[in-house]
Coordinates of N, CA and C in Angstrom, one line a residue:
Chain A
K10 N 74.7 123.0 -71.7 CA 73.8 123.0 -70.6 C 72.8 122.0 -70.8
N11 N 72.5 121.2 -69.7 CA 71.5 120.2 -69.7 C 70.1 120.8 -69.8
E12 N 69.2 120.1 -70.5 CA 67.8 120.6 -70.6 C 67.1 120.5 -69.2
V13 N 67.6 119.7 -68.4 CA 67.0 119.5 -67.0 C 68.1 119.6 -66.0
E14 N 67.9 120.5 -65.1 CA 68.9 120.7 -64.0 C 68.2 120.3 -62.6
Q15 N 69.0 119.6 -61.8 CA 68.5 119.2 -60.5 C 69.4 119.8 -59.4
S16 N 68.8 120.1 -58.3 CA 69.6 120.4 -57.1 C 68.9 120.0 -55.8
P17 N 69.7 119.6 -54.8 CA 71.1 119.5 -54.9 C 71.5 118.1 -55.6
Q18 N 72.8 118.0 -55.8 CA 73.3 116.7 -56.4 C 73.3 115.6 -55.4
N19 N 73.7 116.0 -54.2 CA 73.8 115.1 -53.1 C 73.1 115.7 -51.9
L20 N 72.5 114.8 -51.1 CA 71.7 115.3 -49.9 C 71.8 114.3 -48.8
T21 N 72.2 114.7 -47.7 CA 72.2 113.8 -46.5 C 71.2 114.4 -45.5
A22 N 70.3 113.6 -44.9 CA 69.3 114.1 -44.0 C 69.2 113.1 -42.8
Q23 N 68.8 113.6 -41.7 CA 68.5 112.8 -40.5 C 67.1 112.3 -40.7
E24 N 66.9 111.1 -40.2 CA 65.6 110.5 -40.2 C 64.5 111.4 -39.6
G25 N 63.4 111.6 -40.3 CA 62.3 112.4 -39.8 C 62.3 113.8 -40.5
E26 N 63.4 114.2 -41.1 CA 63.5 115.5 -41.7 C 62.6 115.7 -42.9
F27 N 62.3 116.9 -43.2 CA 61.5 117.2 -44.4 C 62.5 117.5 -45.5
I28 N 62.4 116.9 -46.7 CA 63.3 117.0 -47.8 C 62.7 117.6 -49.0
T29 N 63.5 118.4 -49.7 CA 63.0 119.0 -50.9 C 64.1 118.8 -52.0
I30 N 63.7 118.4 -53.1 CA 64.6 118.2 -54.3 C 64.0 119.1 -55.4
N31 N 64.9 119.9 -56.0 CA 64.4 120.8 -57.0 C 64.8 120.4 -58.4
C32 N 63.9 120.8 -59.4 CA 64.2 120.5 -60.8 C 63.8 121.7 -61.6
S33 N 64.6 122.1 -62.5 CA 64.3 123.2 -63.5 C 64.6 122.7 -64.9
Y34 N 63.8 123.1 -65.8 CA 63.9 122.6 -67.2 C 63.8 123.8 -68.1
S35 N 64.4 123.6 -69.3 CA 64.5 124.7 -70.2 C 63.7 124.5 -71.6
V36 N 63.0 123.4 -71.7 CA 62.3 123.0 -72.9 C 60.8 123.0 -72.6
G37 N 60.0 123.0 -73.7 CA 58.6 122.9 -73.6 C 58.3 121.4 -73.3
I38 N 57.3 121.2 -72.4 CA 57.1 119.8 -72.0 C 55.6 119.4 -72.1
S39 N 55.4 118.1 -72.2 CA 54.0 117.6 -72.1 C 53.8 117.0 -70.7
A40 N 54.9 116.6 -70.1 CA 54.8 116.1 -68.7 C 56.2 116.1 -68.0
L41 N 56.2 116.1 -66.7 CA 57.4 116.0 -65.9 C 57.3 114.8 -65.1
H42 N 58.4 114.0 -65.0 CA 58.4 112.8 -64.3 C 59.4 112.8 -63.2
W43 N 59.0 112.3 -62.1 CA 60.0 112.0 -61.0 C 60.2 110.5 -60.9
L44 N 61.4 110.1 -60.9 CA 61.8 108.7 -60.9 C 62.7 108.4 -59.6
Q45 N 62.6 107.2 -59.1 CA 63.4 106.8 -58.0 C 64.3 105.6 -58.4
Q46 N 65.6 105.7 -58.3 CA 66.5 104.6 -58.6 C 67.0 104.1 -57.3
H47 N 66.7 102.8 -57.0 CA 67.1 102.2 -55.7 C 68.6 101.9 -55.8
P48 N 69.2 101.7 -54.6 CA 70.6 101.3 -54.6 C 70.9 100.1 -55.4
G49 N 70.0 99.2 -55.5 CA 70.1 98.0 -56.3 C 70.1 98.2 -57.8
G50 N 69.7 99.4 -58.2 CA 69.7 99.8 -59.6 C 68.3 99.9 -60.3
G51 N 67.2 99.4 -59.7 CA 65.9 99.4 -60.3 C 65.4 100.8 -60.4
I52 N 64.6 101.1 -61.4 CA 64.0 102.5 -61.5 C 62.5 102.4 -61.4
V53 N 61.9 103.2 -60.6 CA 60.5 103.3 -60.4 C 60.0 104.7 -60.7
S54 N 58.9 104.7 -61.4 CA 58.2 106.0 -61.6 C 57.4 106.4 -60.4
L55 N 57.7 107.6 -59.8 CA 57.0 108.1 -58.6 C 55.8 108.9 -59.0
F56 N 56.1 109.9 -59.9 CA 55.0 110.8 -60.3 C 55.2 111.2 -61.7
M57 N 54.0 111.5 -62.4 CA 54.1 112.1 -63.7 C 53.0 113.3 -63.5
L58 N 53.5 114.5 -63.8 CA 52.5 115.6 -63.7 C 52.8 116.6 -64.7
S59 N 51.7 117.3 -65.1 CA 51.8 118.4 -66.1 C 51.3 119.7 -65.5
S60 N 50.7 119.7 -64.3 CA 50.3 120.9 -63.6 C 50.0 120.6 -62.2
G61 N 50.1 121.6 -61.3 CA 49.6 121.5 -60.0 C 50.5 120.7 -59.1
K62 N 49.8 119.8 -58.4 CA 50.5 119.0 -57.3 C 49.9 117.6 -57.2
K63 N 50.8 116.7 -56.9 CA 50.3 115.3 -56.6 C 50.9 114.8 -55.3
K64 N 50.2 113.9 -54.6 CA 50.7 113.4 -53.4 C 50.5 111.9 -53.4
H65 N 51.5 111.2 -52.9 CA 51.4 109.8 -52.7 C 52.1 109.4 -51.4
G66 N 51.4 109.1 -50.4 CA 52.0 108.8 -49.1 C 52.7 110.0 -48.6
R67 N 54.0 109.8 -48.3 CA 54.8 110.8 -47.8 C 55.5 111.7 -48.8
L68 N 55.2 111.4 -50.1 CA 55.8 112.1 -51.2 C 54.8 113.1 -51.8
I69 N 55.4 114.3 -52.1 CA 54.6 115.3 -52.8 C 55.4 115.9 -53.9
A70 N 54.7 116.0 -55.1 CA 55.4 116.6 -56.2 C 54.6 117.8 -56.7
T71 N 55.3 118.9 -57.0 CA 54.6 120.1 -57.5 C 55.3 120.6 -58.7
I72 N 54.6 121.3 -59.5 CA 55.1 121.8 -60.8 C 54.6 123.2 -61.0
N73 N 55.4 124.1 -61.4 CA 55.0 125.5 -61.8 C 55.4 125.6 -63.3
I74 N 54.4 125.5 -64.2 CA 54.7 125.5 -65.6 C 55.3 126.9 -66.1
Q75 N 54.8 128.0 -65.5 CA 55.3 129.3 -65.9 C 56.8 129.4 -65.6
E76 N 57.1 129.0 -64.4 CA 58.5 129.1 -64.0 C 59.4 127.9 -64.5
K77 N 58.8 126.9 -65.1 CA 59.5 125.7 -65.5 C 60.3 125.1 -64.4
H78 N 59.6 124.8 -63.3 CA 60.2 124.3 -62.1 C 59.3 123.3 -61.4
S79 N 59.9 122.3 -60.8 CA 59.2 121.3 -60.1 C 60.0 121.0 -58.8
S80 N 59.3 120.6 -57.8 CA 59.9 120.2 -56.5 C 59.3 118.8 -56.1
L81 N 60.2 118.0 -55.5 CA 59.8 116.7 -54.9 C 60.0 116.9 -53.4
H82 N 59.0 116.7 -52.6 CA 59.1 116.8 -51.2 C 58.9 115.4 -50.6
I83 N 59.7 115.1 -49.6 CA 59.5 113.9 -48.8 C 59.3 114.3 -47.3
T84 N 58.2 114.0 -46.8 CA 57.9 114.3 -45.4 C 58.3 113.1 -44.5
A85 N 58.7 113.4 -43.3 CA 59.1 112.4 -42.3 C 60.0 111.4 -42.9
S86 N 61.2 111.8 -43.5 CA 62.0 110.9 -44.2 C 62.5 109.7 -43.4
H87 N 62.8 108.7 -44.1 CA 63.1 107.4 -43.5 C 64.3 106.8 -44.2
P88 N 65.2 106.0 -43.6 CA 66.3 105.5 -44.3 C 66.0 104.7 -45.6
R89 N 64.8 104.1 -45.6 CA 64.4 103.4 -46.8 C 64.1 104.4 -48.0
D90 N 64.1 105.7 -47.7 CA 64.0 106.7 -48.8 C 65.3 106.9 -49.5
S91 N 66.4 106.4 -49.0 CA 67.7 106.6 -49.5 C 67.7 106.0 -50.9
A92 N 68.0 106.8 -51.9 CA 68.0 106.4 -53.3 C 68.4 107.6 -54.1
V93 N 68.5 107.4 -55.4 CA 68.7 108.5 -56.4 C 67.4 108.9 -56.9
Y94 N 67.1 110.2 -56.9 CA 65.8 110.7 -57.4 C 66.1 111.5 -58.7
I95 N 65.4 111.1 -59.7 CA 65.7 111.7 -61.1 C 64.5 112.4 -61.6
C96 N 64.7 113.6 -62.1 CA 63.7 114.4 -62.7 C 63.8 114.2 -64.2
A97 N 62.7 114.1 -64.9 CA 62.8 113.9 -66.4 C 61.6 114.6 -67.0
V98 N 61.8 115.1 -68.2 CA 60.6 115.7 -68.9 C 60.4 115.1 -70.3
S99 N 59.2 115.0 -70.7 CA 58.9 114.5 -72.0 C 58.1 115.6 -72.7
N100 N 58.2 115.5 -74.1 CA 57.5 116.6 -74.8 C 56.8 116.0 -76.0
T101 N 56.1 116.8 -76.7 CA 55.3 116.3 -77.9 C 56.1 115.9 -79.0
G102 N 57.4 116.2 -79.0 CA 58.3 115.7 -80.0 C 58.9 114.3 -79.7
N103 N 58.3 113.6 -78.7 CA 58.8 112.3 -78.3 C 60.2 112.3 -77.8
Q104 N 60.6 113.4 -77.2 CA 61.9 113.5 -76.6 C 61.7 113.3 -75.1
F105 N 62.8 112.8 -74.5 CA 62.8 112.5 -73.0 C 64.1 113.0 -72.5
Y106 N 64.1 114.0 -71.6 CA 65.3 114.5 -71.1 C 65.4 114.2 -69.6
F107 N 66.6 113.8 -69.2 CA 66.8 113.4 -67.8 C 67.7 114.5 -67.1
G108 N 67.4 114.7 -65.8 CA 68.3 115.4 -65.0 C 69.4 114.4 -64.5
T109 N 70.4 115.0 -63.9 CA 71.6 114.1 -63.5 C 71.3 113.4 -62.2
G110 N 70.2 113.6 -61.5 CA 69.8 112.9 -60.3 C 70.3 113.6 -59.1
T111 N 69.6 113.3 -58.0 CA 69.9 113.7 -56.6 C 70.1 112.5 -55.8
S112 N 71.2 112.3 -55.2 CA 71.5 111.1 -54.4 C 71.1 111.5 -52.9
L113 N 70.1 110.8 -52.4 CA 69.7 111.1 -51.1 C 70.1 110.0 -50.1
T114 N 70.6 110.4 -49.0 CA 71.0 109.4 -47.9 C 70.3 109.9 -46.7
V115 N 69.4 109.0 -46.1 CA 68.7 109.4 -44.9 C 69.4 108.5 -43.8
I116 N 69.9 109.2 -42.8 CA 70.6 108.6 -41.7 C 69.7 108.3 -40.5
P117 N 69.7 107.1 -39.9 CA 68.8 106.8 -38.8 C 69.1 107.6 -37.6
Chain B
D143 N 53.8 88.9 -61.0 CA 54.3 88.8 -62.4 C 55.1 90.1 -62.7
T144 N 56.2 89.9 -63.3 CA 57.1 91.0 -63.7 C 56.5 91.8 -64.8
A145 N 56.4 93.1 -64.7 CA 55.7 93.9 -65.7 C 56.6 94.0 -66.9
V146 N 57.9 94.5 -66.7 CA 58.8 94.6 -67.8 C 60.1 93.8 -67.4
S147 N 60.4 92.9 -68.2 CA 61.6 92.0 -67.9 C 62.6 92.1 -69.0
Q148 N 63.9 92.0 -68.5 CA 65.0 92.0 -69.5 C 65.9 90.8 -69.2
T149 N 66.5 90.4 -70.3 CA 67.5 89.3 -70.2 C 68.6 89.6 -71.2
P150 N 69.9 89.3 -70.8 CA 70.3 88.9 -69.5 C 70.4 90.1 -68.5
K151 N 70.6 89.8 -67.2 CA 70.8 90.9 -66.3 C 72.3 91.4 -66.4
Y152 N 73.2 90.5 -66.6 CA 74.6 90.9 -66.8 C 75.1 90.3 -68.1
L153 N 75.9 91.1 -68.8 CA 76.5 90.6 -70.1 C 77.9 91.1 -70.2
V154 N 78.9 90.2 -70.2 CA 80.3 90.5 -70.4 C 80.7 89.9 -71.7
T155 N 81.4 90.8 -72.5 CA 81.8 90.3 -73.8 C 83.0 91.1 -74.3
Q156 N 83.6 90.6 -75.4 CA 84.8 91.2 -75.9 C 84.4 92.2 -76.9
M157 N 85.3 93.2 -77.1 CA 85.2 94.2 -78.1 C 85.1 93.5 -79.5
G158 N 84.2 94.1 -80.3 CA 84.0 93.6 -81.7 C 82.9 92.6 -81.8
N159 N 82.5 92.0 -80.7 CA 81.4 91.0 -80.8 C 80.0 91.7 -81.0
D160 N 79.1 90.9 -81.4 CA 77.7 91.3 -81.6 C 76.8 90.7 -80.5
K161 N 76.0 91.5 -79.9 CA 75.2 90.9 -78.8 C 73.8 91.5 -78.8
S162 N 72.9 90.8 -78.2 CA 71.5 91.2 -78.1 C 71.0 91.2 -76.6
I163 N 70.1 92.2 -76.3 CA 69.5 92.2 -75.0 C 68.0 92.1 -75.3
K164 N 67.3 91.3 -74.6 CA 65.8 91.1 -74.8 C 65.0 91.8 -73.8
C165 N 63.9 92.3 -74.2 CA 62.9 93.0 -73.3 C 61.5 92.5 -73.7
E166 N 60.8 92.3 -72.6 CA 59.4 91.9 -72.8 C 58.5 92.6 -71.7
Q167 N 57.3 93.1 -72.2 CA 56.4 93.7 -71.2 C 55.0 93.0 -71.3
N168 N 54.4 92.8 -70.2 CA 53.1 92.1 -70.2 C 52.0 93.0 -69.7
L169 N 52.2 94.3 -70.0 CA 51.3 95.3 -69.5 C 50.3 95.7 -70.6
G170 N 50.5 95.2 -71.8 CA 49.6 95.6 -72.9 C 49.9 97.0 -73.5
H171 N 51.1 97.5 -73.2 CA 51.4 98.9 -73.6 C 51.7 98.9 -75.1
D172 N 51.5 100.1 -75.6 CA 51.8 100.3 -77.1 C 53.2 100.7 -77.4
T173 N 53.9 101.3 -76.4 CA 55.2 101.9 -76.7 C 56.2 101.3 -75.8
M174 N 57.4 101.1 -76.4 CA 58.5 100.6 -75.6 C 59.8 101.4 -75.9
Y175 N 60.7 101.4 -75.0 CA 61.9 102.3 -75.0 C 63.1 101.5 -74.6
W176 N 64.2 102.1 -75.1 CA 65.5 101.7 -74.6 C 66.3 102.9 -74.1
Y177 N 66.9 102.8 -72.9 CA 67.7 103.8 -72.3 C 69.0 103.3 -72.0
K178 N 70.0 104.2 -72.0 CA 71.4 103.9 -71.6 C 71.7 104.7 -70.4
Q179 N 72.3 104.1 -69.3 CA 72.8 104.8 -68.2 C 74.3 104.6 -68.1
D180 N 75.0 105.7 -68.2 CA 76.5 105.6 -68.3 C 77.1 105.5 -66.9
S181 N 78.4 105.5 -66.8 CA 79.1 105.2 -65.6 C 78.9 106.3 -64.6
K182 N 78.5 107.5 -65.1 CA 78.2 108.6 -64.2 C 76.7 108.6 -63.8
K183 N 76.0 107.5 -64.1 CA 74.6 107.4 -63.7 C 73.6 108.3 -64.5
F184 N 74.1 108.8 -65.6 CA 73.3 109.7 -66.4 C 72.5 108.9 -67.4
L185 N 71.2 109.1 -67.4 CA 70.3 108.3 -68.3 C 70.0 109.1 -69.6
K186 N 69.9 108.3 -70.7 CA 69.7 109.0 -71.9 C 68.8 108.0 -72.7
I187 N 67.8 108.6 -73.4 CA 66.9 107.8 -74.2 C 67.6 107.4 -75.5
M188 N 67.5 106.2 -75.9 CA 68.1 105.7 -77.2 C 67.0 105.6 -78.3
F189 N 65.9 104.9 -77.9 CA 64.9 104.7 -78.9 C 63.5 104.7 -78.2
S190 N 62.5 105.1 -78.9 CA 61.1 104.8 -78.5 C 60.5 104.2 -79.7
Y191 N 59.6 103.2 -79.5 CA 59.1 102.5 -80.6 C 57.7 102.0 -80.3
N192 N 56.8 102.2 -81.3 CA 55.5 101.5 -81.2 C 55.2 100.9 -82.6
N193 N 54.0 100.4 -82.8 CA 53.8 99.7 -84.0 C 53.9 100.6 -85.2
K194 N 53.8 101.9 -85.0 CA 53.8 102.8 -86.1 C 55.1 103.6 -86.3
E195 N 55.8 103.7 -85.3 CA 56.9 104.7 -85.4 C 58.1 104.3 -84.6
L196 N 59.3 104.5 -85.2 CA 60.5 104.3 -84.5 C 61.1 105.7 -84.4
I197 N 61.4 106.1 -83.2 CA 62.1 107.4 -82.9 C 63.5 107.1 -82.4
I198 N 64.4 107.6 -83.1 CA 65.8 107.3 -82.8 C 66.5 108.6 -82.3
N199 N 67.2 108.4 -81.2 CA 68.0 109.5 -80.7 C 69.1 109.7 -81.7
E200 N 69.3 110.8 -82.2 CA 70.3 111.0 -83.3 C 71.7 110.8 -82.8
T201 N 71.9 110.7 -81.5 CA 73.3 110.5 -81.0 C 73.6 109.0 -80.9
V202 N 72.6 108.2 -81.2 CA 72.9 106.7 -81.0 C 73.6 106.2 -82.3
P203 N 74.7 105.5 -82.1 CA 75.4 105.0 -83.3 C 74.5 103.9 -84.0
N204 N 74.7 103.8 -85.4 CA 73.9 102.9 -86.1 C 74.3 101.4 -85.8
R205 N 75.3 101.2 -85.0 CA 75.6 99.8 -84.5 C 74.5 99.3 -83.6
F206 N 73.7 100.2 -83.1 CA 72.6 99.8 -82.2 C 71.3 99.8 -83.0
S207 N 70.6 98.7 -82.9 CA 69.3 98.6 -83.7 C 68.2 97.9 -82.8
P208 N 67.1 98.5 -82.7 CA 66.0 97.9 -82.0 C 65.2 96.9 -83.0
K209 N 64.7 95.8 -82.4 CA 64.0 94.9 -83.3 C 62.8 94.5 -82.4
S210 N 61.6 94.6 -83.0 CA 60.3 94.3 -82.3 C 59.6 93.2 -83.0
P211 N 59.6 92.0 -82.6 CA 58.9 90.9 -83.2 C 57.4 91.0 -83.0
D212 N 57.0 91.7 -81.9 CA 55.6 91.9 -81.7 C 55.5 93.1 -80.6
K213 N 54.3 93.5 -80.3 CA 54.1 94.6 -79.5 C 54.6 94.5 -78.1
A214 N 54.8 93.2 -77.6 CA 55.2 93.0 -76.2 C 56.7 92.9 -76.1
H215 N 57.4 92.9 -77.2 CA 58.9 92.7 -77.2 C 59.6 93.8 -77.9
L216 N 60.7 94.2 -77.4 CA 61.6 95.1 -78.1 C 63.0 94.8 -77.7
N217 N 63.7 94.1 -78.6 CA 65.1 93.7 -78.4 C 66.1 94.7 -78.9
L218 N 67.2 94.7 -78.3 CA 68.3 95.7 -78.7 C 69.5 94.9 -79.2
H219 N 69.8 95.1 -80.4 CA 71.0 94.4 -81.0 C 72.1 95.4 -81.1
I220 N 73.3 95.0 -80.8 CA 74.5 95.8 -80.8 C 75.5 95.1 -81.6
N221 N 76.0 95.7 -82.7 CA 77.0 95.2 -83.5 C 78.4 95.8 -83.2
S222 N 79.4 95.0 -83.4 CA 80.8 95.6 -83.2 C 81.0 96.3 -81.9
L223 N 80.8 95.7 -80.8 CA 80.8 96.3 -79.5 C 82.1 97.1 -79.3
E224 N 82.0 98.2 -78.6 CA 83.1 99.0 -78.3 C 83.2 99.2 -76.8
L225 N 84.4 99.6 -76.3 CA 84.5 99.8 -74.9 C 83.5 100.8 -74.3
G226 N 83.3 101.8 -75.1 CA 82.3 102.9 -74.6 C 80.9 102.5 -74.5
D227 N 80.6 101.3 -75.0 CA 79.2 100.8 -74.9 C 78.9 100.2 -73.5
S228 N 80.0 100.0 -72.7 CA 79.8 99.5 -71.4 C 78.9 100.5 -70.6
A229 N 77.8 100.0 -70.1 CA 76.8 100.8 -69.4 C 75.7 99.9 -68.9
V230 N 74.7 100.5 -68.3 CA 73.5 99.7 -67.9 C 72.4 100.2 -68.9
Y231 N 71.7 99.2 -69.5 CA 70.7 99.5 -70.5 C 69.3 99.1 -69.8
F232 N 68.4 100.1 -69.9 CA 67.1 99.8 -69.3 C 66.1 99.8 -70.5
C233 N 65.2 98.9 -70.4 CA 64.0 98.9 -71.2 C 62.9 99.4 -70.4
A234 N 61.9 100.0 -71.1 CA 60.7 100.6 -70.4 C 59.5 100.5 -71.4
S235 N 58.3 100.7 -70.8 CA 57.2 100.7 -71.7 C 56.2 101.7 -71.1
S236 N 55.3 102.2 -71.9 CA 54.2 103.1 -71.5 C 53.0 102.8 -72.4
R237 N 51.8 103.2 -71.9 CA 50.6 102.9 -72.6 C 50.6 103.6 -74.0
R238 N 51.0 104.8 -74.0 CA 51.1 105.5 -75.3 C 52.6 106.1 -75.4
G239 N 52.8 106.9 -76.3 CA 54.2 107.4 -76.5 C 54.5 108.5 -75.6
L240 N 55.7 109.1 -75.7 CA 56.1 110.2 -74.8 C 55.2 111.4 -75.0
A241 N 54.7 111.6 -76.2 CA 53.9 112.8 -76.4 C 52.6 112.7 -75.7
G242 N 52.2 111.4 -75.4 CA 51.0 111.2 -74.6 C 51.1 111.3 -73.1
A243 N 52.4 111.5 -72.7 CA 52.7 111.8 -71.3 C 52.2 110.7 -70.4
D244 N 52.6 109.5 -70.6 CA 52.2 108.4 -69.8 C 53.3 108.0 -68.8
E245 N 52.9 107.4 -67.7 CA 53.9 106.8 -66.8 C 54.7 105.7 -67.5
Q246 N 56.0 105.7 -67.1 CA 56.8 104.7 -67.7 C 57.1 103.6 -66.7
F247 N 57.2 102.4 -67.2 CA 57.5 101.2 -66.3 C 58.8 100.7 -66.8
F248 N 59.8 100.6 -65.9 CA 61.1 100.2 -66.3 C 61.4 98.7 -66.0
G249 N 62.2 98.2 -66.8 CA 62.8 96.8 -66.6 C 63.9 97.0 -65.5
P250 N 64.5 95.8 -65.1 CA 65.5 95.8 -64.0 C 66.9 96.3 -64.5
G251 N 67.1 96.4 -65.8 CA 68.4 96.8 -66.3 C 69.3 95.6 -66.7
T252 N 70.1 95.9 -67.7 CA 71.1 94.9 -68.1 C 72.5 95.6 -68.1
R253 N 73.4 95.1 -67.2 CA 74.7 95.7 -67.1 C 75.6 95.0 -68.2
L254 N 76.0 95.8 -69.2 CA 76.9 95.4 -70.2 C 78.3 95.8 -70.0
T255 N 79.2 94.9 -70.0 CA 80.6 95.2 -69.8 C 81.4 94.7 -71.0
V256 N 82.1 95.6 -71.7 CA 82.8 95.3 -72.9 C 84.3 95.3 -72.5
L257 N 85.0 94.2 -72.7 CA 86.4 94.1 -72.4 C 87.3 94.3 -73.6

């Protein structure tokens, strides 16, 4: 079993829809990271959080440390949001565990 | 200016060869990393390295070795390449190590194909 599980694996949405991607983890963490991998392959860090909630534009990330769960929300989705979203966790042991990613396609 | 750069972008080589991938960061970060993304797009950390400490993922074969001439560079050397080494390799950096929970900045990736 992977230390980090994401759901769903694939997601197709209509433009404008509210999107939620979930991440659960089974190890102790110092931080949780949400990454975006563009169709061209580049990886960008969207959020790093260890508690609460962060917002950047139309993206919101939340984490519940007690439940070992995080969600990434995209409001008013747009075709340019189409990408693979990857959840990862880091810990004080210098370990970094990745989820398998959620492939999002937003249709105009 | 590119924050984290890698060369080459594509590398095609024969089994058994030795090759290197170079990585440079101009962010003044203390820690650099190498990641491998396999054909199923699953990412896995290979190494994290700063001036004081090299952390190696125990699953990485010793044919892989990171070499850091200075804080801004972390090159990846691969000896005796095997078919299973074909993947995309990403370099990244952060201000501190993973334990410090810092944002990571990724390079564009190097697609290695072993024939």
